[in-house]
Amino acid sequence: METVLLFGLLIGFLVLGMPVAVAIGLSALAVILLADLAVPLTLVPHQIFAGMNSYALMAVPFFILAGEMMNASGVTQRIIRLALALVGHVKGSLAQVNTVGSIMMAGVSGSGAADTAALGSVLIPEMEKKGYDRAYSAAITAATATVGPIIPPSVLFVVYGSLTNTSVGSLFLAGLLPGLLMGVIMMVVAYLTSRRRGFQQDPEPFSIAALGGAALGGLAAALVPAIIVAAILTGFATATEVGVIAVLVALVLGLVAFGRLRGRRELAGVVTAATRTSAAILFIIATSGLFANVLTRLRFQDTLLDAVSGFSTDPLVVLVLIVLALLLFGAFIDVTPLLIMFAAPIAVIGDELGLDPLHFGVVVVLTATIGAVTPPVGGYLIIAGGIARVPLTAMVRPLVPFWGALLLSLAALIAFPVLATAIPSLVGG
């Protein structure tokens, strides 16, 4: 009963428009006061602090700051220019640029929301000029941004790893192949939908000169993700240490290579933006420490495990059930709080059933990310729709084939765990 009250209050507070962090903390505090949990109120601030007291979480503000520095340095334009040079000769070229650009941006920002905003602000108006439907432009921008949290560096992998005591560096490596697979499937869907709807059937011819000119700036933008992957592959640094390295590399690129961060005002603006984003995420994580403590006292993990085990003990069946539940909750709860609330309890189930923790982690994060493009909440949809000035309902129809692409990617990942375990196994073994 107390568990139902906890989640009921949380959903009610979110529906009322309360900030996510406040809703999580207040619902947990209400259950402490109303239920007989024997929790002294002096424990509340301790649990809130414990929610953030993680070495792995130090990577979050560093990766966000590196992404802000790269964006302020004009990386988005350079990535779009390179993507246009690579796939601009394909029919429906701007749809392909949107997809390829999302793959490249994933290695810069580590955030799907940031990818949606950065690419959408440039590509959606340009796609409209080329005759693309605004709803379609917004839909593909939001859908392809789901690659962002899967390809390293990923803020969501940092959050998941800190909550479940899973190696963040190994999660980064585990996300590489699934992220690239998602990108390839998205490109196929973008080509087919653009061709069927008659978008941009006379693309620009391929040009070696244009590719050469765009490659220098694009490769410089790829330096940060390349260093991140190389440092983790070689064991040179942990994920948190790599975050610091990423900031230093982004700062050098912004000051020297791109020359866009030379003034105090520019640097102050970047730091301020990164601080706001980091504070919002860490505040959610902090109050979730209290929420998780209440769930533990309510024996939520045991209840969940008993319920799932009573239905089936087959690991694959249980994994599919978890995915279906996350898809349902993801339609109403944003990605980060969804992970924070459910990652630890369902990770326990995965361990009990002998599921590989890296494969399980990538499946969970990918499933949660699909919620970001699922109405009625759909955080990425809200961002893209705001840029395109179209209501969320208008994006539903053009989203359908991209939902299919995401579900196909998820099904492939579930069916073939080697997609997530191959690279970490090679590095570790």
Coordinates of C-alpha atoms in Angstrom, one line a residue:
M1 CA 0.0 0.0 0.0
E2 CA 2.8 2.4 0.9
T3 CA 4.5 1.7 -2.4
V4 CA 1.3 2.5 -4.3
L5 CA 1.1 5.7 -2.3
L6 CA 4.7 6.6 -3.1
F7 CA 4.3 6.3 -6.8
G8 CA 0.8 7.7 -6.8
L9 CA 2.1 10.9 -5.1
L10 CA 5.0 11.1 -7.5
I11 CA 2.9 10.8 -10.6
G12 CA 0.4 13.3 -9.1
F13 CA 3.1 15.9 -8.3
L14 CA 4.5 15.5 -11.8
V15 CA 1.1 15.9 -13.4
L16 CA 0.6 19.1 -11.4
G17 CA 3.8 20.5 -13.0
M18 CA 6.0 20.3 -10.0
P19 CA 9.8 20.2 -10.8
V20 CA 11.0 16.6 -11.1
A21 CA 13.5 16.8 -8.3
V22 CA 11.0 18.4 -5.9
A23 CA 8.3 15.8 -6.8
I24 CA 10.7 12.9 -6.1
G25 CA 11.9 14.3 -2.8
L26 CA 8.5 15.4 -1.6
S27 CA 6.7 12.1 -2.4
A28 CA 9.4 10.2 -0.5
L29 CA 9.2 12.6 2.5
A30 CA 5.4 12.3 2.5
V31 CA 5.6 8.5 2.7
I32 CA 8.1 8.8 5.5
L33 CA 5.7 11.0 7.5
L34 CA 2.5 9.1 6.7
A35 CA 3.8 5.5 6.8
D36 CA 5.2 3.6 9.8
L37 CA 8.8 3.4 8.4
A38 CA 10.6 4.4 11.6
V39 CA 12.8 6.8 9.7
P40 CA 14.1 9.8 11.7
L41 CA 13.9 13.1 9.9
T42 CA 17.5 13.7 10.6
L43 CA 18.2 10.9 8.1
V44 CA 16.6 12.8 5.3
P45 CA 19.4 15.3 4.6
H46 CA 21.9 12.5 4.9
Q47 CA 20.2 10.4 2.3
I48 CA 19.9 13.4 0.0
F49 CA 23.7 13.9 0.3
A50 CA 24.3 10.2 -0.2
G51 CA 22.4 10.4 -3.4
M52 CA 25.2 12.5 -4.9
N53 CA 28.1 11.2 -3.0
S54 CA 29.5 9.2 -5.9
Y55 CA 32.9 9.4 -7.6
A56 CA 31.4 8.3 -10.9
L57 CA 28.8 11.2 -10.8
M58 CA 31.7 13.7 -10.9
A59 CA 31.9 12.9 -14.6
V60 CA 28.4 14.4 -15.2
P61 CA 29.3 18.1 -14.9
F62 CA 32.6 17.6 -16.8
F63 CA 31.0 15.9 -19.8
I64 CA 28.2 18.6 -19.8
L65 CA 30.8 21.4 -19.7
A66 CA 32.9 19.8 -22.5
G67 CA 29.7 19.6 -24.6
E68 CA 28.8 23.2 -24.0
M69 CA 32.3 24.3 -24.9
M70 CA 32.2 22.3 -28.1
N71 CA 28.8 23.7 -29.1
A72 CA 29.9 27.3 -28.3
S73 CA 32.9 26.7 -30.5
G74 CA 30.7 26.2 -33.5
V75 CA 31.1 22.4 -33.6
T76 CA 27.4 21.9 -34.6
Q77 CA 27.9 23.8 -37.9
R78 CA 31.2 21.9 -38.6
I79 CA 29.5 18.6 -38.0
I80 CA 26.6 19.5 -40.3
R81 CA 29.0 20.6 -43.0
L82 CA 30.9 17.3 -42.8
A83 CA 27.7 15.3 -42.8
L84 CA 26.4 17.2 -45.8
A85 CA 29.6 16.5 -47.6
L86 CA 29.3 12.8 -46.8
V87 CA 25.7 12.1 -47.6
G88 CA 24.5 15.3 -49.3
H89 CA 24.4 13.5 -52.6
V90 CA 21.8 11.0 -51.4
K91 CA 18.1 11.5 -52.1
G92 CA 16.5 13.1 -49.0
S93 CA 19.9 14.4 -48.2
L94 CA 19.0 16.7 -45.3
A95 CA 17.2 13.8 -43.6
Q96 CA 20.4 11.8 -43.9
V97 CA 22.4 14.8 -42.6
N98 CA 20.1 14.9 -39.6
T99 CA 20.9 11.2 -38.9
V100 CA 24.6 11.3 -39.5
G101 CA 24.9 14.6 -37.6
S102 CA 23.2 13.0 -34.6
I103 CA 25.7 10.2 -34.6
M104 CA 28.6 12.6 -34.7
M105 CA 27.0 15.0 -32.1
A106 CA 26.5 12.0 -29.8
G107 CA 30.2 11.9 -29.3
V108 CA 30.4 15.5 -28.4
S109 CA 27.5 16.3 -26.0
G110 CA 26.6 13.0 -24.4
S111 CA 23.0 14.1 -24.2
G112 CA 20.1 13.5 -26.5
A113 CA 18.3 16.7 -25.4
A114 CA 21.4 18.7 -26.2
D115 CA 21.7 17.0 -29.6
T116 CA 18.0 17.8 -30.4
A117 CA 18.4 21.4 -29.5
A118 CA 21.8 21.9 -31.3
L119 CA 21.0 20.1 -34.5
G120 CA 17.3 21.1 -34.6
S121 CA 18.0 24.8 -34.3
V122 CA 20.1 24.6 -37.5
L123 CA 18.5 21.8 -39.5
I124 CA 14.8 22.1 -39.0
P125 CA 14.6 25.6 -40.6
E126 CA 16.9 24.5 -43.4
M127 CA 14.8 21.4 -44.0
E128 CA 11.7 23.5 -44.2
K129 CA 13.3 25.7 -46.8
K130 CA 14.0 22.6 -48.9
G131 CA 10.4 21.5 -48.8
Y132 CA 10.3 19.1 -45.9
D133 CA 7.2 19.0 -43.8
R134 CA 7.8 20.8 -40.4
A135 CA 6.3 17.9 -38.4
Y136 CA 8.5 15.4 -40.3
S137 CA 11.6 17.6 -39.7
A138 CA 10.9 17.8 -36.0
A139 CA 10.1 14.1 -35.7
I140 CA 13.3 12.9 -37.4
T141 CA 15.4 15.4 -35.3
A142 CA 14.0 14.0 -32.1
A143 CA 14.1 10.4 -33.1
T144 CA 17.7 10.4 -34.3
A145 CA 18.8 12.2 -31.1
T146 CA 18.1 9.0 -29.2
V147 CA 21.5 7.8 -30.5
G148 CA 23.1 10.5 -28.2
P149 CA 22.7 8.7 -24.9
I150 CA 24.0 5.4 -26.3
I151 CA 27.3 6.4 -28.1
P152 CA 29.9 7.6 -25.6
P153 CA 30.3 9.8 -23.7
S154 CA 26.8 9.3 -22.3
V155 CA 25.5 11.2 -19.2
L156 CA 22.8 8.5 -18.8
F157 CA 25.4 5.8 -18.7
V158 CA 27.2 7.7 -15.9
V159 CA 23.9 8.0 -14.0
Y160 CA 23.1 4.3 -14.5
G161 CA 26.6 3.1 -13.6
S162 CA 26.6 5.2 -10.4
L163 CA 23.2 3.8 -9.3
T164 CA 24.0 0.1 -10.1
N165 CA 27.8 0.0 -9.3
T166 CA 28.5 -0.9 -13.0
S167 CA 31.7 0.3 -14.6
V168 CA 30.9 3.5 -16.5
G169 CA 33.9 3.0 -18.8
S170 CA 32.7 -0.4 -19.7
L171 CA 29.2 0.9 -20.3
F172 CA 30.7 3.5 -22.7
L173 CA 32.3 0.7 -24.7
A174 CA 29.2 -1.4 -24.5
G175 CA 27.2 1.3 -26.1
L176 CA 29.4 1.8 -29.2
L177 CA 28.1 -1.0 -31.5
P178 CA 24.4 -0.7 -30.5
G179 CA 24.6 3.1 -31.0
L180 CA 26.1 2.7 -34.5
L181 CA 23.5 0.0 -35.3
M182 CA 20.8 2.5 -34.3
G183 CA 22.3 5.1 -36.6
V184 CA 22.5 2.7 -39.6
I185 CA 18.8 1.6 -39.2
M186 CA 17.8 5.3 -38.8
M187 CA 19.6 6.1 -42.0
V188 CA 17.7 3.4 -43.9
V189 CA 14.4 4.6 -42.5
A190 CA 15.2 8.2 -43.3
Y191 CA 16.0 7.3 -46.9
L192 CA 12.8 5.3 -47.4
T193 CA 10.5 7.8 -45.8
S194 CA 12.1 10.7 -47.7
R195 CA 11.8 8.8 -51.0
R196 CA 8.2 7.8 -50.3
R197 CA 7.2 11.4 -49.4
G198 CA 9.1 12.9 -52.3
F199 CA 11.5 15.1 -50.2
Q200 CA 14.6 16.5 -51.9
Q201 CA 14.7 14.2 -54.9
D202 CA 17.4 16.3 -56.6
P203 CA 20.3 16.4 -54.1
E204 CA 23.6 18.1 -54.6
P205 CA 26.3 16.1 -56.5
F206 CA 29.1 14.5 -54.4
S207 CA 32.2 16.7 -54.3
I208 CA 35.7 15.6 -53.1
A209 CA 36.6 19.2 -52.7
A210 CA 33.7 19.9 -50.4
L211 CA 34.4 16.7 -48.4
G212 CA 38.1 17.7 -48.0
G213 CA 37.2 21.2 -46.9
A214 CA 34.6 19.9 -44.3
A215 CA 36.8 17.1 -43.1
L216 CA 39.3 19.2 -41.2
G217 CA 36.7 21.0 -39.0
G218 CA 34.7 17.8 -38.6
L219 CA 37.7 15.7 -37.6
A220 CA 38.7 18.3 -35.1
A221 CA 35.2 18.0 -33.6
A222 CA 35.6 14.3 -33.4
L223 CA 38.8 14.6 -31.4
V224 CA 37.0 14.7 -28.0
P225 CA 35.0 11.4 -28.5
A226 CA 38.1 9.8 -30.0
I227 CA 40.2 10.7 -27.0
I228 CA 37.4 9.5 -24.6
V229 CA 37.2 6.0 -26.3
A230 CA 41.0 5.7 -26.7
A231 CA 41.6 6.6 -23.0
I232 CA 39.0 4.0 -21.8
L233 CA 40.2 1.3 -24.3
T234 CA 43.8 1.6 -23.2
G235 CA 42.9 1.9 -19.5
F236 CA 44.7 5.2 -19.3
A237 CA 41.9 6.9 -17.4
T238 CA 38.6 6.2 -15.7
A239 CA 35.3 7.7 -17.0
T240 CA 35.5 10.5 -14.5
E241 CA 39.1 11.3 -15.3
V242 CA 38.2 11.2 -19.0
G243 CA 35.6 13.9 -18.3
V244 CA 38.3 16.2 -17.1
I245 CA 40.4 15.4 -20.1
A246 CA 37.5 16.1 -22.4
V247 CA 37.0 19.6 -20.8
L248 CA 40.7 20.4 -21.4
V249 CA 40.6 19.2 -25.0
A250 CA 37.4 21.1 -25.7
L251 CA 38.9 24.3 -24.1
V252 CA 42.0 24.1 -26.2
L253 CA 39.9 23.6 -29.4
G254 CA 37.7 26.5 -28.4
L255 CA 40.6 28.8 -27.7
V256 CA 43.1 27.8 -30.3
A257 CA 41.6 25.7 -33.2
F258 CA 38.2 27.3 -33.5
G259 CA 39.0 30.6 -31.8
R260 CA 35.4 31.1 -30.5
L261 CA 36.0 31.1 -26.7
R262 CA 38.6 33.8 -26.3
G263 CA 36.5 36.3 -24.4
R264 CA 35.5 36.2 -20.7
R265 CA 31.9 36.6 -21.7
E266 CA 31.9 33.5 -23.9
L267 CA 33.6 31.4 -21.3
A268 CA 31.3 32.7 -18.5
G269 CA 28.2 31.9 -20.7
V270 CA 29.4 28.4 -21.3
V271 CA 30.2 27.7 -17.6
T272 CA 26.9 29.2 -16.6
A273 CA 24.9 27.0 -19.0
A274 CA 26.8 23.9 -17.9
T275 CA 26.3 24.7 -14.3
R276 CA 22.5 25.0 -14.7
T277 CA 22.2 21.8 -16.6
S278 CA 24.5 19.9 -14.2
A279 CA 22.6 21.3 -11.2
A280 CA 19.3 20.2 -12.5
I281 CA 20.5 16.7 -13.1
L282 CA 22.3 16.4 -9.8
F283 CA 19.4 17.8 -7.9
I284 CA 17.2 15.0 -9.3
I285 CA 19.9 12.4 -8.4
A286 CA 20.2 13.9 -4.9
T287 CA 16.5 13.7 -4.0
S288 CA 16.4 10.2 -5.6
G289 CA 18.8 9.1 -2.9
L290 CA 16.0 9.6 -0.4
F291 CA 13.5 8.0 -2.8
A292 CA 15.7 4.9 -3.2
N293 CA 16.1 4.6 0.5
V294 CA 12.3 4.6 1.0
L295 CA 11.9 2.0 -1.7
T296 CA 14.5 -0.2 0.0
R297 CA 12.6 0.1 3.4
L298 CA 9.4 -0.8 1.6
R299 CA 11.2 -3.9 0.2
F300 CA 10.3 -2.9 -3.3
Q301 CA 13.1 -4.9 -4.9
D302 CA 11.9 -8.1 -3.2
T303 CA 8.3 -7.4 -4.2
L304 CA 9.3 -6.8 -7.8
L305 CA 11.5 -9.8 -7.9
D306 CA 8.8 -12.1 -6.5
A307 CA 6.3 -10.7 -9.0
V308 CA 8.6 -11.3 -12.0
S309 CA 9.7 -14.7 -10.8
G310 CA 6.1 -15.7 -10.3
F311 CA 5.4 -15.0 -13.9
S312 CA 8.5 -16.6 -15.4
T313 CA 12.1 -17.5 -14.5
D314 CA 13.4 -17.4 -18.1
P315 CA 15.9 -14.6 -18.3
L316 CA 14.8 -13.5 -21.8
V317 CA 11.2 -13.4 -20.9
V318 CA 11.9 -11.4 -17.7
L319 CA 14.1 -9.0 -19.7
V320 CA 11.3 -8.5 -22.2
L321 CA 8.8 -7.8 -19.4
I322 CA 11.2 -5.2 -17.9
V323 CA 11.5 -3.6 -21.3
L324 CA 7.7 -3.4 -21.7
A325 CA 7.3 -1.9 -18.3
L326 CA 9.9 0.7 -18.9
L327 CA 8.4 1.6 -22.3
L328 CA 5.1 2.1 -20.5
F329 CA 6.5 4.2 -17.7
G330 CA 8.8 6.1 -20.1
A331 CA 5.7 7.6 -21.9
F332 CA 4.9 9.5 -18.7
I333 CA 8.2 9.9 -16.9
D334 CA 11.3 11.7 -18.3
V335 CA 14.4 9.7 -19.0
T336 CA 16.7 10.7 -16.1
P337 CA 14.1 10.3 -13.3
L338 CA 12.9 7.0 -14.8
L339 CA 16.4 5.6 -14.7
I340 CA 17.0 6.9 -11.2
M341 CA 13.8 5.4 -9.8
F342 CA 14.0 1.9 -11.5
A343 CA 17.7 1.3 -12.4
A344 CA 18.8 -0.1 -9.0
P345 CA 15.8 -2.4 -8.4
I346 CA 15.7 -3.9 -11.8
A347 CA 19.5 -4.3 -11.8
V348 CA 19.1 -6.6 -8.8
I349 CA 16.6 -8.7 -10.8
G350 CA 19.1 -8.9 -13.7
D351 CA 21.9 -10.1 -11.3
E352 CA 19.6 -12.7 -9.8
L353 CA 18.8 -14.1 -13.2
G354 CA 22.4 -14.1 -14.3
L355 CA 22.0 -11.4 -17.1
D356 CA 25.2 -9.7 -18.2
P357 CA 25.3 -6.3 -16.4
L358 CA 26.7 -4.4 -19.4
H359 CA 24.1 -5.9 -21.8
F360 CA 21.4 -5.3 -19.3
G361 CA 22.5 -1.7 -18.7
V362 CA 22.6 -0.8 -22.4
V363 CA 19.1 -2.4 -22.9
V364 CA 17.7 -0.4 -19.9
V365 CA 19.2 2.9 -21.0
L366 CA 18.1 2.4 -24.6
T367 CA 14.6 1.5 -23.5
A368 CA 14.4 4.6 -21.2
T369 CA 15.6 6.8 -24.1
I370 CA 12.8 5.6 -26.3
G371 CA 10.5 7.2 -23.8
A372 CA 11.9 10.6 -24.7
V373 CA 10.2 10.3 -28.1
T374 CA 7.0 8.8 -26.9
P375 CA 3.9 11.0 -26.1
P376 CA 2.5 12.4 -24.0
V377 CA 5.7 13.5 -22.3
G378 CA 8.5 12.9 -24.8
G379 CA 11.2 15.4 -23.8
Y380 CA 13.0 15.3 -27.1
L381 CA 9.7 15.8 -28.9
I382 CA 8.9 18.9 -26.9
I383 CA 12.3 20.4 -27.8
A384 CA 12.0 19.6 -31.5
G385 CA 8.4 20.7 -31.6
G386 CA 9.2 24.0 -30.0
I387 CA 11.9 24.7 -32.6
A388 CA 9.6 23.7 -35.5
R389 CA 6.6 25.4 -34.0
V390 CA 4.4 22.3 -34.4
P391 CA 2.3 20.5 -31.7
L392 CA 3.3 17.2 -30.4
T393 CA 0.3 15.5 -31.9
A394 CA 1.4 16.5 -35.4
M395 CA 4.7 14.6 -35.0
V396 CA 3.0 11.3 -34.1
R397 CA 2.4 10.1 -37.7
P398 CA 5.9 10.9 -39.1
L399 CA 7.4 9.3 -36.0
V400 CA 5.9 5.9 -36.6
P401 CA 8.6 4.5 -38.9
F402 CA 11.3 5.8 -36.5
W403 CA 9.6 4.2 -33.6
G404 CA 9.8 1.0 -35.7
A405 CA 13.6 1.6 -36.2
L406 CA 14.1 2.1 -32.5
L407 CA 12.2 -1.0 -31.5
L408 CA 14.1 -3.0 -34.2
S409 CA 17.4 -1.8 -32.7
L410 CA 16.2 -2.7 -29.2
A411 CA 15.0 -6.1 -30.4
A412 CA 18.4 -6.8 -32.1
L413 CA 20.2 -5.8 -28.9
I414 CA 18.0 -8.1 -26.7
A415 CA 18.4 -11.0 -29.1
F416 CA 22.2 -10.5 -29.6
P417 CA 23.9 -9.6 -26.3
V418 CA 27.2 -9.7 -28.1
L419 CA 26.5 -6.3 -29.6
A420 CA 27.0 -4.8 -26.1
T421 CA 29.6 -7.3 -24.7
A422 CA 32.0 -7.7 -27.7
I423 CA 34.1 -4.6 -27.3
P424 CA 34.3 -4.7 -23.5
S425 CA 35.3 -8.4 -23.7
L426 CA 38.0 -7.6 -26.2
V427 CA 39.4 -4.9 -24.0
G428 CA 39.1 -6.8 -20.8
G429 CA 40.2 -10.2 -22.2

